[in-house]
Every structure is written in C-alpha cells, then in structure tokens.
Tab-separated table of C-alpha atoms in Angstrom:
chain	number	residue	atom	x	y	z
A	1	UNK	CA	132.130	156.574	96.677
A	2	UNK	CA	130.299	154.345	94.786
A	3	UNK	CA	130.808	150.428	95.437
A	4	UNK	CA	130.138	148.294	92.187
A	5	UNK	CA	129.627	145.043	92.682
A	6	UNK	CA	130.751	142.494	89.552
A	7	UNK	CA	128.106	140.984	87.923
A	8	UNK	CA	128.057	137.297	88.084
A	9	UNK	CA	129.150	135.648	85.088
A	10	UNK	CA	127.301	132.490	83.246
A	11	UNK	CA	128.625	129.509	83.559
A	12	UNK	CA	127.380	128.407	80.220
A	13	UNK	CA	123.678	128.677	78.123
A	14	UNK	CA	121.355	126.662	76.172
A	15	UNK	CA	117.978	125.756	74.699
A	16	UNK	CA	117.482	122.468	76.982
A	17	UNK	CA	119.782	121.549	80.002
A	18	UNK	CA	119.426	118.792	82.111
A	19	UNK	CA	120.287	117.897	85.566
A	20	UNK	CA	120.968	114.127	85.519
A	21	UNK	CA	123.566	112.266	83.292
A	22	UNK	CA	121.724	108.899	83.749
A	23	UNK	CA	119.871	107.119	81.341
A	24	UNK	CA	116.765	108.763	81.572
A	25	UNK	CA	118.607	112.175	81.577
A	26	UNK	CA	120.878	111.612	78.450
A	27	UNK	CA	117.796	109.971	76.648
A	28	UNK	CA	116.329	113.553	76.669
A	29	UNK	CA	119.566	114.555	75.206
A	30	UNK	CA	119.363	112.212	72.895
A	31	UNK	CA	116.146	113.770	72.169
A	32	UNK	CA	117.127	117.303	71.714
A	33	UNK	CA	119.769	117.178	69.849
A	34	UNK	CA	118.031	115.256	66.818
A	35	UNK	CA	116.053	117.982	67.284
A	36	UNK	CA	118.522	120.479	66.472
A	37	UNK	CA	118.189	122.163	70.183
A	38	UNK	CA	121.441	122.929	72.322
A	39	UNK	CA	122.244	120.694	75.054
A	40	UNK	CA	123.685	121.293	78.558
A	41	UNK	CA	123.677	118.370	81.235
A	42	UNK	CA	124.467	119.046	84.637
A	43	UNK	CA	126.070	115.690	86.530
A	44	UNK	CA	126.928	115.670	90.468
A	45	UNK	CA	129.127	112.923	90.242
A	46	UNK	CA	132.207	112.638	87.866
A	47	UNK	CA	130.230	109.866	85.691
A	48	UNK	CA	126.591	108.302	85.969
A	49	UNK	CA	127.084	106.277	88.856
A	50	UNK	CA	122.832	105.591	89.732
A	51	UNK	CA	120.941	103.158	88.915
A	52	UNK	CA	121.490	103.472	84.730
A	53	UNK	CA	125.164	101.562	85.909
A	54	UNK	CA	123.400	99.096	88.548
A	55	UNK	CA	121.245	97.350	86.648
A	56	UNK	CA	120.510	93.679	84.618
A	57	UNK	CA	121.676	95.246	81.104
A	58	UNK	CA	118.207	93.944	80.192
A	59	UNK	CA	116.115	96.161	77.731
A	60	UNK	CA	112.199	93.918	78.445
A	61	UNK	CA	110.379	95.529	76.431
A	62	UNK	CA	107.671	93.154	76.044
A	63	UNK	CA	106.783	92.289	79.627
A	64	UNK	CA	105.539	96.232	79.358
A	65	UNK	CA	102.075	97.321	79.466
A	66	UNK	CA	99.983	100.072	78.913
A	67	UNK	CA	102.075	103.399	78.426
A	68	UNK	CA	104.951	101.655	79.250
A	69	UNK	CA	104.772	98.866	76.352
A	70	UNK	CA	104.451	102.198	74.068
A	71	UNK	CA	107.498	103.597	75.340
A	72	UNK	CA	109.824	100.540	75.396
A	73	UNK	CA	108.835	99.391	71.918
A	74	UNK	CA	110.096	103.119	71.121
A	75	UNK	CA	112.797	102.558	72.832
A	76	UNK	CA	113.887	99.627	71.408
A	77	UNK	CA	114.142	101.330	67.516
A	78	UNK	CA	116.368	104.054	69.189
A	79	UNK	CA	118.686	101.483	71.267
A	80	UNK	CA	119.753	99.877	67.821
A	81	UNK	CA	119.831	102.880	65.866
A	82	UNK	CA	122.022	104.455	68.947
A	83	UNK	CA	124.416	101.353	69.759
A	84	UNK	CA	125.314	101.651	66.119
A	85	UNK	CA	125.518	105.621	65.952
A	86	UNK	CA	127.588	105.802	69.755
A	87	UNK	CA	128.978	102.286	69.403
A	88	UNK	CA	127.406	100.324	72.115
A	89	UNK	CA	127.156	96.486	72.508
A	90	UNK	CA	123.433	95.290	72.361
A	91	UNK	CA	122.968	91.842	71.906
A	92	UNK	CA	119.291	91.048	69.728
A	93	UNK	CA	119.264	87.981	72.337
A	94	UNK	CA	115.410	87.653	73.272
A	95	UNK	CA	114.560	86.883	76.624
A	96	UNK	CA	113.311	83.129	77.782
A	97	UNK	CA	111.043	83.083	80.517
A	98	UNK	CA	111.444	79.312	82.986
A	99	UNK	CA	108.545	77.980	83.799
A	100	UNK	CA	109.224	75.544	86.830
A	101	UNK	CA	105.601	74.941	87.758
A	102	UNK	CA	102.028	73.835	85.735
A	103	UNK	CA	100.546	77.365	87.155
A	104	UNK	CA	103.257	79.801	85.549
A	105	UNK	CA	103.381	78.143	81.837
A	106	UNK	CA	99.645	78.597	82.487
A	107	UNK	CA	100.554	82.823	82.682
A	108	UNK	CA	103.031	82.188	79.839
A	109	UNK	CA	100.450	80.523	77.415
A	110	UNK	CA	97.655	83.557	78.403
A	111	UNK	CA	100.556	86.050	77.930
A	112	UNK	CA	101.441	84.789	74.507
A	113	UNK	CA	97.809	84.544	73.078
A	114	UNK	CA	97.252	88.214	74.331
A	115	UNK	CA	100.644	89.284	72.670
A	116	UNK	CA	100.520	87.835	69.115
A	117	UNK	CA	104.200	87.308	68.269
A	118	UNK	CA	105.866	88.986	70.625
A	119	UNK	CA	106.058	85.610	72.598
A	120	UNK	CA	107.217	82.040	71.577
A	121	UNK	CA	105.932	79.133	73.736
A	122	UNK	CA	109.358	76.961	74.636
A	123	UNK	CA	108.582	73.136	76.173
A	124	UNK	CA	110.992	72.012	78.523
A	125	UNK	CA	113.603	70.770	75.704
A	126	UNK	CA	113.591	73.919	73.937
A	127	UNK	CA	114.005	75.455	77.002
A	128	UNK	CA	117.585	73.760	77.605
A	129	UNK	CA	118.668	75.002	74.222
A	130	UNK	CA	118.778	78.090	75.067
A	131	UNK	CA	119.776	78.096	78.482
A	132	UNK	CA	121.146	75.796	81.032
A	133	UNK	CA	118.835	75.891	84.240
A	134	UNK	CA	117.631	72.588	87.083
A	135	UNK	CA	115.684	70.158	86.006
A	136	UNK	CA	112.356	71.307	87.551
A	137	UNK	CA	111.882	72.672	84.336
A	138	UNK	CA	107.864	72.067	82.523
A	139	UNK	CA	108.404	74.550	79.555
A	140	UNK	CA	108.641	78.454	79.097
A	141	UNK	CA	108.109	81.335	76.872
A	142	UNK	CA	111.098	83.559	74.453
A	143	UNK	CA	110.302	87.066	73.933
A	144	UNK	CA	112.194	87.773	71.086
A	145	UNK	CA	112.087	91.306	70.643
A	146	UNK	CA	113.714	91.832	74.343
A	147	UNK	CA	118.006	93.044	74.091
A	148	UNK	CA	120.586	92.905	76.094
A	149	UNK	CA	123.357	94.928	76.622
A	150	UNK	CA	126.445	96.098	79.177
A	151	UNK	CA	125.260	98.626	81.668
A	152	UNK	CA	128.681	99.550	83.171
A	153	UNK	CA	129.934	100.566	79.736
A	154	UNK	CA	126.519	101.535	77.915
A	155	UNK	CA	125.429	105.141	79.473
A	156	UNK	CA	129.239	105.894	79.288
A	157	UNK	CA	129.239	105.510	75.506
A	158	UNK	CA	126.230	107.710	75.203
A	159	UNK	CA	127.825	110.634	77.146
A	160	UNK	CA	131.126	110.354	74.911
A	161	UNK	CA	129.304	110.195	72.197
A	162	UNK	CA	126.309	112.842	73.276
A	163	UNK	CA	129.784	115.194	73.690
A	164	UNK	CA	130.892	114.354	70.237
A	165	UNK	CA	127.440	115.921	69.003
A	166	UNK	CA	128.213	119.464	70.777
A	167	UNK	CA	126.522	118.478	74.238
A	168	UNK	CA	128.166	120.345	76.810
A	169	UNK	CA	128.775	118.594	79.893
A	170	UNK	CA	129.693	119.921	83.302
A	171	UNK	CA	130.843	116.476	85.961
A	172	UNK	CA	130.858	116.802	89.356
A	173	UNK	CA	128.579	119.681	89.674
A	174	UNK	CA	125.538	120.019	91.799
A	175	UNK	CA	122.604	121.804	90.669
A	176	UNK	CA	121.080	124.549	93.623
A	177	UNK	CA	118.392	126.140	92.517
A	178	UNK	CA	116.801	125.904	89.536
A	179	UNK	CA	113.758	128.679	88.464
A	180	UNK	CA	112.386	129.973	85.386
A	181	UNK	CA	115.416	130.439	82.255
A	182	UNK	CA	118.126	129.976	85.212
A	183	UNK	CA	119.428	126.916	86.782
A	184	UNK	CA	122.626	128.044	89.597
A	185	UNK	CA	125.235	125.044	90.156
A	186	UNK	CA	127.832	124.522	92.375
A	187	UNK	CA	129.931	126.622	89.439
A	188	UNK	CA	128.185	128.752	88.806
A	189	UNK	CA	124.436	129.871	87.036
A	190	UNK	CA	123.362	128.399	83.377
A	191	UNK	CA	121.078	130.136	81.318
A	192	UNK	CA	118.309	127.937	80.296
A	193	UNK	CA	115.359	127.459	77.074
A	194	UNK	CA	113.918	125.023	79.391
A	195	UNK	CA	115.306	122.798	82.364
A	196	UNK	CA	114.732	118.970	82.241
A	197	UNK	CA	115.399	117.411	85.892
A	198	UNK	CA	115.910	113.537	85.620
A	199	UNK	CA	116.967	113.306	89.282
A	200	UNK	CA	115.488	109.603	89.466
A	201	UNK	CA	114.822	108.901	93.211
A	202	UNK	CA	116.184	112.665	94.462
A	203	UNK	CA	112.869	114.726	92.958
A	204	UNK	CA	112.248	115.238	96.777
A	205	UNK	CA	115.553	116.865	97.457
A	206	UNK	CA	114.998	119.483	94.664
A	207	UNK	CA	110.802	119.358	94.622
A	208	UNK	CA	109.942	117.632	98.376
A	209	UNK	CA	106.209	119.076	98.126
A	210	UNK	CA	105.899	117.205	94.554
A	211	UNK	CA	107.638	113.872	95.955
A	212	UNK	CA	105.091	113.469	98.615
A	213	UNK	CA	101.877	113.865	96.118
A	214	UNK	CA	103.677	111.378	94.096
A	215	UNK	CA	104.267	109.669	97.025
A	216	UNK	CA	107.369	108.998	95.988
A	217	UNK	CA	109.854	106.161	98.287
A	218	UNK	CA	113.486	104.697	97.299
A	219	UNK	CA	113.247	100.880	96.249
A	220	UNK	CA	116.480	99.419	96.947
A	221	UNK	CA	117.758	96.533	95.565
A	222	UNK	CA	120.066	93.793	96.554
A	223	UNK	CA	122.172	92.012	93.349
A	224	UNK	CA	125.184	90.175	92.456
A	225	UNK	CA	127.779	89.131	90.215
A	226	UNK	CA	128.519	85.279	89.968
A	227	UNK	CA	130.785	83.416	88.256
A	228	UNK	CA	129.345	81.050	85.568
A	229	UNK	CA	128.997	77.829	87.216
A	230	UNK	CA	128.184	76.172	83.809
A	231	UNK	CA	130.936	77.793	81.708
A	232	UNK	CA	128.301	78.249	78.920
A	233	UNK	CA	127.164	81.460	76.797
A	234	UNK	CA	123.927	82.753	78.161
A	235	UNK	CA	122.513	84.912	74.641
A	236	UNK	CA	119.044	85.844	76.512
A	237	UNK	CA	118.388	87.748	79.833
A	238	UNK	CA	116.688	84.708	82.053
A	239	UNK	CA	113.613	84.950	84.260
A	240	UNK	CA	111.728	83.358	86.260
A	241	UNK	CA	108.277	82.820	88.127
A	242	UNK	CA	109.097	85.166	90.607
A	243	UNK	CA	109.086	87.733	87.644
A	244	UNK	CA	105.478	86.680	86.648
A	245	UNK	CA	104.485	88.754	89.947
A	246	UNK	CA	107.098	91.488	88.983
A	247	UNK	CA	106.144	93.373	85.489
A	248	UNK	CA	102.921	94.466	84.598
A	249	UNK	CA	102.471	92.473	81.231
A	250	UNK	CA	101.845	89.375	83.246
A	251	UNK	CA	100.111	90.998	85.625
A	252	UNK	CA	97.249	91.444	83.449
A	253	UNK	CA	97.519	87.426	82.952
A	254	UNK	CA	94.024	86.375	84.357
A	255	UNK	CA	95.644	83.431	86.194
A	256	UNK	CA	98.538	85.289	87.766
A	257	UNK	CA	96.711	85.850	90.977
A	258	UNK	CA	96.420	82.133	91.637
A	259	UNK	CA	100.016	81.953	91.223
A	260	UNK	CA	100.618	84.592	93.224
A	261	UNK	CA	98.756	83.314	96.093
A	262	UNK	CA	100.537	80.045	95.451
A	263	UNK	CA	104.534	81.455	95.362
A	264	UNK	CA	103.084	83.999	98.472
A	265	UNK	CA	101.615	80.737	100.724
A	266	UNK	CA	104.735	78.199	99.691
A	267	UNK	CA	107.650	80.715	99.419
A	268	UNK	CA	106.883	83.726	101.660
A	269	UNK	CA	110.394	84.636	102.572
A	270	UNK	CA	111.036	85.483	98.877
A	271	UNK	CA	107.936	86.952	98.214
A	272	UNK	CA	108.023	89.322	101.613
A	273	UNK	CA	111.869	90.362	99.826
A	274	UNK	CA	110.474	91.221	96.796
A	275	UNK	CA	112.334	88.759	94.566
A	276	UNK	CA	112.829	88.832	90.985
A	277	UNK	CA	114.827	85.831	89.973
A	278	UNK	CA	116.844	86.400	87.464
A	279	UNK	CA	119.273	86.913	85.504
A	280	UNK	CA	121.965	87.639	82.388
A	281	UNK	CA	125.091	87.157	81.056
A	282	UNK	CA	128.082	89.899	81.106
A	283	UNK	CA	130.006	90.455	78.230
A	284	UNK	CA	132.716	88.703	80.610
A	285	UNK	CA	131.008	85.482	81.117
A	286	UNK	CA	129.823	86.313	84.681
A	287	UNK	CA	126.303	86.716	85.890
A	288	UNK	CA	124.531	89.131	87.193
A	289	UNK	CA	121.479	87.768	89.870
A	290	UNK	CA	119.480	89.323	91.965
A	291	UNK	CA	117.262	90.755	92.485
A	292	UNK	CA	115.242	92.083	95.745
A	293	UNK	CA	113.140	94.757	96.835
A	294	UNK	CA	112.653	97.075	99.747
A	295	UNK	CA	110.986	99.870	99.628
A	296	UNK	CA	111.135	103.728	102.270
A	297	UNK	CA	111.449	107.586	101.468
A	298	UNK	CA	114.393	107.087	103.201
A	299	UNK	CA	116.685	103.454	103.222
A	300	UNK	CA	118.543	102.151	106.470
A	301	UNK	CA	121.872	101.807	105.601
A	302	UNK	CA	122.501	98.225	106.298
A	303	UNK	CA	122.714	95.988	104.151
A	304	UNK	CA	120.959	92.733	105.783
A	305	UNK	CA	123.448	89.779	104.706
A	306	UNK	CA	120.333	86.828	104.966
A	307	UNK	CA	119.148	88.590	101.068
A	308	UNK	CA	121.730	88.045	99.419
A	309	UNK	CA	121.786	84.163	100.905
A	310	UNK	CA	118.203	84.450	99.623
A	311	UNK	CA	119.181	85.385	96.389
A	312	UNK	CA	122.580	82.933	95.654
A	313	UNK	CA	120.247	79.858	96.635
A	314	UNK	CA	117.321	80.285	94.245
A	315	UNK	CA	119.515	81.499	91.797
A	316	UNK	CA	121.765	78.265	92.216
A	317	UNK	CA	118.135	76.311	91.997
A	318	UNK	CA	116.986	77.999	88.981
A	319	UNK	CA	120.597	77.638	87.245
A	320	UNK	CA	120.993	74.037	88.617
A	321	UNK	CA	124.272	74.204	90.105
A	322	UNK	CA	125.926	74.162	93.652
A	323	UNK	CA	127.327	76.837	95.645
A	324	UNK	CA	127.726	80.215	93.495
A	325	UNK	CA	130.907	82.347	93.354
A	326	UNK	CA	130.650	86.108	94.387
A	327	UNK	CA	132.419	88.275	92.580
A	328	UNK	CA	130.905	91.544	93.423
A	329	UNK	CA	127.674	92.718	95.152
A	330	UNK	CA	125.853	95.821	95.223
A	331	UNK	CA	122.745	97.629	96.080
A	332	UNK	CA	121.047	99.484	93.387
A	333	UNK	CA	118.664	102.285	94.225
A	334	UNK	CA	115.805	103.672	92.270
A	335	UNK	CA	112.082	106.030	92.339
A	336	UNK	CA	109.077	104.289	92.861
A	337	UNK	CA	105.607	105.270	93.291
A	338	UNK	CA	102.249	104.307	92.596
A	339	UNK	CA	102.452	105.704	88.852
A	340	UNK	CA	105.155	104.042	86.781
A	341	UNK	CA	105.956	107.646	85.374
A	342	UNK	CA	106.392	111.426	87.018
A	343	UNK	CA	106.085	113.467	84.511
A	344	UNK	CA	105.255	117.553	86.478
A	345	UNK	CA	105.823	120.824	85.542
A	346	UNK	CA	106.319	122.576	89.271
A	347	UNK	CA	106.755	125.696	87.593
A	348	UNK	CA	107.200	127.363	84.165
A	349	UNK	CA	109.937	126.623	81.816
A	350	UNK	CA	110.707	123.790	84.205
A	351	UNK	CA	109.815	119.856	83.921
A	352	UNK	CA	110.773	117.159	86.232
A	353	UNK	CA	110.826	113.484	84.571
A	354	UNK	CA	111.248	110.668	87.271
A	355	UNK	CA	110.608	106.889	85.854
A	356	UNK	CA	109.197	105.413	88.646
A	357	UNK	CA	109.360	102.015	87.955
A	358	UNK	CA	112.614	100.264	88.081
A	359	UNK	CA	112.080	100.492	83.860
A	360	UNK	CA	114.391	103.517	82.892
A	361	UNK	CA	116.628	101.506	80.840
A	362	UNK	CA	113.685	99.960	78.984
A	363	UNK	CA	111.538	103.184	78.189
A	364	UNK	CA	113.627	106.098	78.427
A	365	UNK	CA	114.151	106.773	74.831
A	366	UNK	CA	110.543	105.852	73.857
A	367	UNK	CA	109.439	108.339	76.688
A	368	UNK	CA	111.925	111.541	76.088
A	369	UNK	CA	110.281	112.407	72.758
A	370	UNK	CA	106.877	112.710	74.025
A	371	UNK	CA	108.441	114.702	77.181
A	372	UNK	CA	109.607	117.305	74.523
A	373	UNK	CA	106.763	117.117	72.275
A	374	UNK	CA	104.817	118.848	75.946
A	375	UNK	CA	107.432	121.403	75.586
A	376	UNK	CA	105.829	124.799	76.015
A	377	UNK	CA	107.355	126.951	72.361
C-alpha cells in the first residue's frame, strides 16, 4: 500500500517579494511597479504600525549629507510625484531652523554657505513671520526644499495605491523562512524571483549574524502630540539648536563641535537623552513634539516619564508657552547602526535593506532604485 502525501500549494508568486509594508518596503514596491515587475508584499501586521507611522512626517531632505543627501533629493521628486498619483497630502513648506544662541546661528551660516541656495538665513523678525516661538530667538534658517506629510495616513495611502496597480498584499502574514526563490510564510509558501527583506530593526530576527556584524541596535524614541498653544497654522517643520547635533549636514560644519561642547556642558540632562527638539503640525492643528533617543539591541519595556517631562518643558520653552496639553504619547523604534544604510545579500536572490539612521521617510524612495539596480538579472 502506497501513501501519497499532498503537495503543498503555493500561496502566491511574483518577480519581487517584499517582506515589510513600512515606507522602505513600499518604496521598493513603487519602484518595482515602475519597472513592470510583478510584486507581492508580506506584512506581519494587519497594517503598518511601526516607525513609518510614528514619526514627525518630515521630509528632512536638506540636512542630510553624503549618500543620504543623494537619496533624499531623489526621494523628494518621487514623493511629489507619488502625492499626485496616490492622493497623498503633502506640503512643500520647508523647514525653519530656530537659532537661540550665537553659536547655533554660526552653524547655520556655515551650512547656508556650503549649500548654495538650499538654506536661506533668517533674522529674528523673519523667523517670527514664519513660526511662533519664544523670545530667545537670535535668528534662523529656512530650508525650502523640505516637505511635510501626514505619517499616519501616507503609508496606508501608498499601499492602497499600489494595490490598485496590481501589487498583491498578504497582511497579518509572518515571514518564517527565506531561501533562494522561496519565502515560507505563516499562510503558505511564495515563489519569488527575488526577495527584499525590508523589516527595519528586526533584521536580527531573520539574520542575527548579519545584524551583529553590522552593529545593528534598536533606537527608541519618545514622542508626543500636544495641543498648539498659539492656535496658529505652522506650515514648516521647526528644528532647534539641538537638531544641529543630530543631522549629518550640520555635523559637517566647522563650528558644530563647539556648539556640541557648549550644549553638553550646559544641558547634559538633555544631550544625555539624545534630545532632538523639534515639532511639526498635523493637519488637525495639533503639534508632534519630540524626541529622545536611547539605544539597545533589546530595549527595556519600561518608559521613564522624566523623558516626557524634559521634552514637554523644552518644547514649551521653544514655543514661548506655558504648560502644554498632551493628547497622546508613544514610543517609536527604528534600526540604528554605525553605517546609515544596511544593504546586504545573505544568500542568492535575497537582499536585506534597512535604513539604520532614522531617515527612512526621507530617503527610502531614493534608495530603492539603486537597490533594485543592483539585483542580478
């Protein structure tokens, strides 16, 4: 008597299978569709809930440097095109960097001189025309190329648009085993010409050795949504002197180390928590304020309320306001590593892509074309 085992049926098949429906995964889907490839996206959650929806909604293109700047400027063009095609809300409102000390303004002067029109210096009165902030302002800079979008809506709108272009999504489906030509998922196997693993900070869940060699950790942010104390439309994103410590474009300025030394000496409690004091305004008028940065391979699950108190106090000071009314609090988590981008081929036909610098929204649409260019035919 012969026993016949049933052959396992394939759940799906495509030229390109993407694991992860955050902005990095969707950016690769957008580019693959433009190249005429068939695309399947596998996402473990019912919809994107990670870093792509927990950020400021700030296309911070201008403040990048090196490869990130090149990706960002390509991404800017792609965002504007995609906004029209997918019906995204996007605002070409730029960024105002507020200087509250002479050494902060000195960094902005050097940055503007190096960027040939990408940054416009502002006097104190010109800053006040664009944003309502406290009395400490000495000047600032306007970065006109930056944009704002709604992070809670953008990735969902892109996914819906991609589905209309023929991309097949398998939501609430976990990637279990990846190998050349095949992705095994919790709902069945998928045949793949190539696989893109766009799993953000969870690279170590699939390829622990690769993550260890890359020095990958998780960066945990504390962010808040507050009522706008001035009830005034704020078109641009707003950065502060603490932001000048965070972005590579400002780090390249000769006077930035002196600014860092001064802030670390005068405000160690804020530089110690990695404060990037900034805010953006949501379409409903509330402000997203933040953020702090803490790094670990496995972050502790406990939130220190003192971090929020620091963010709220400094945001109120920047805004020239009293106590801020908190609507929501959350933690964001993104991948962090010494190199800002992790692109690796752990096996034939499988490419791992992670933006390891917290600028996925800013760069992913510019990164994806180069990643797909590098795939073997």
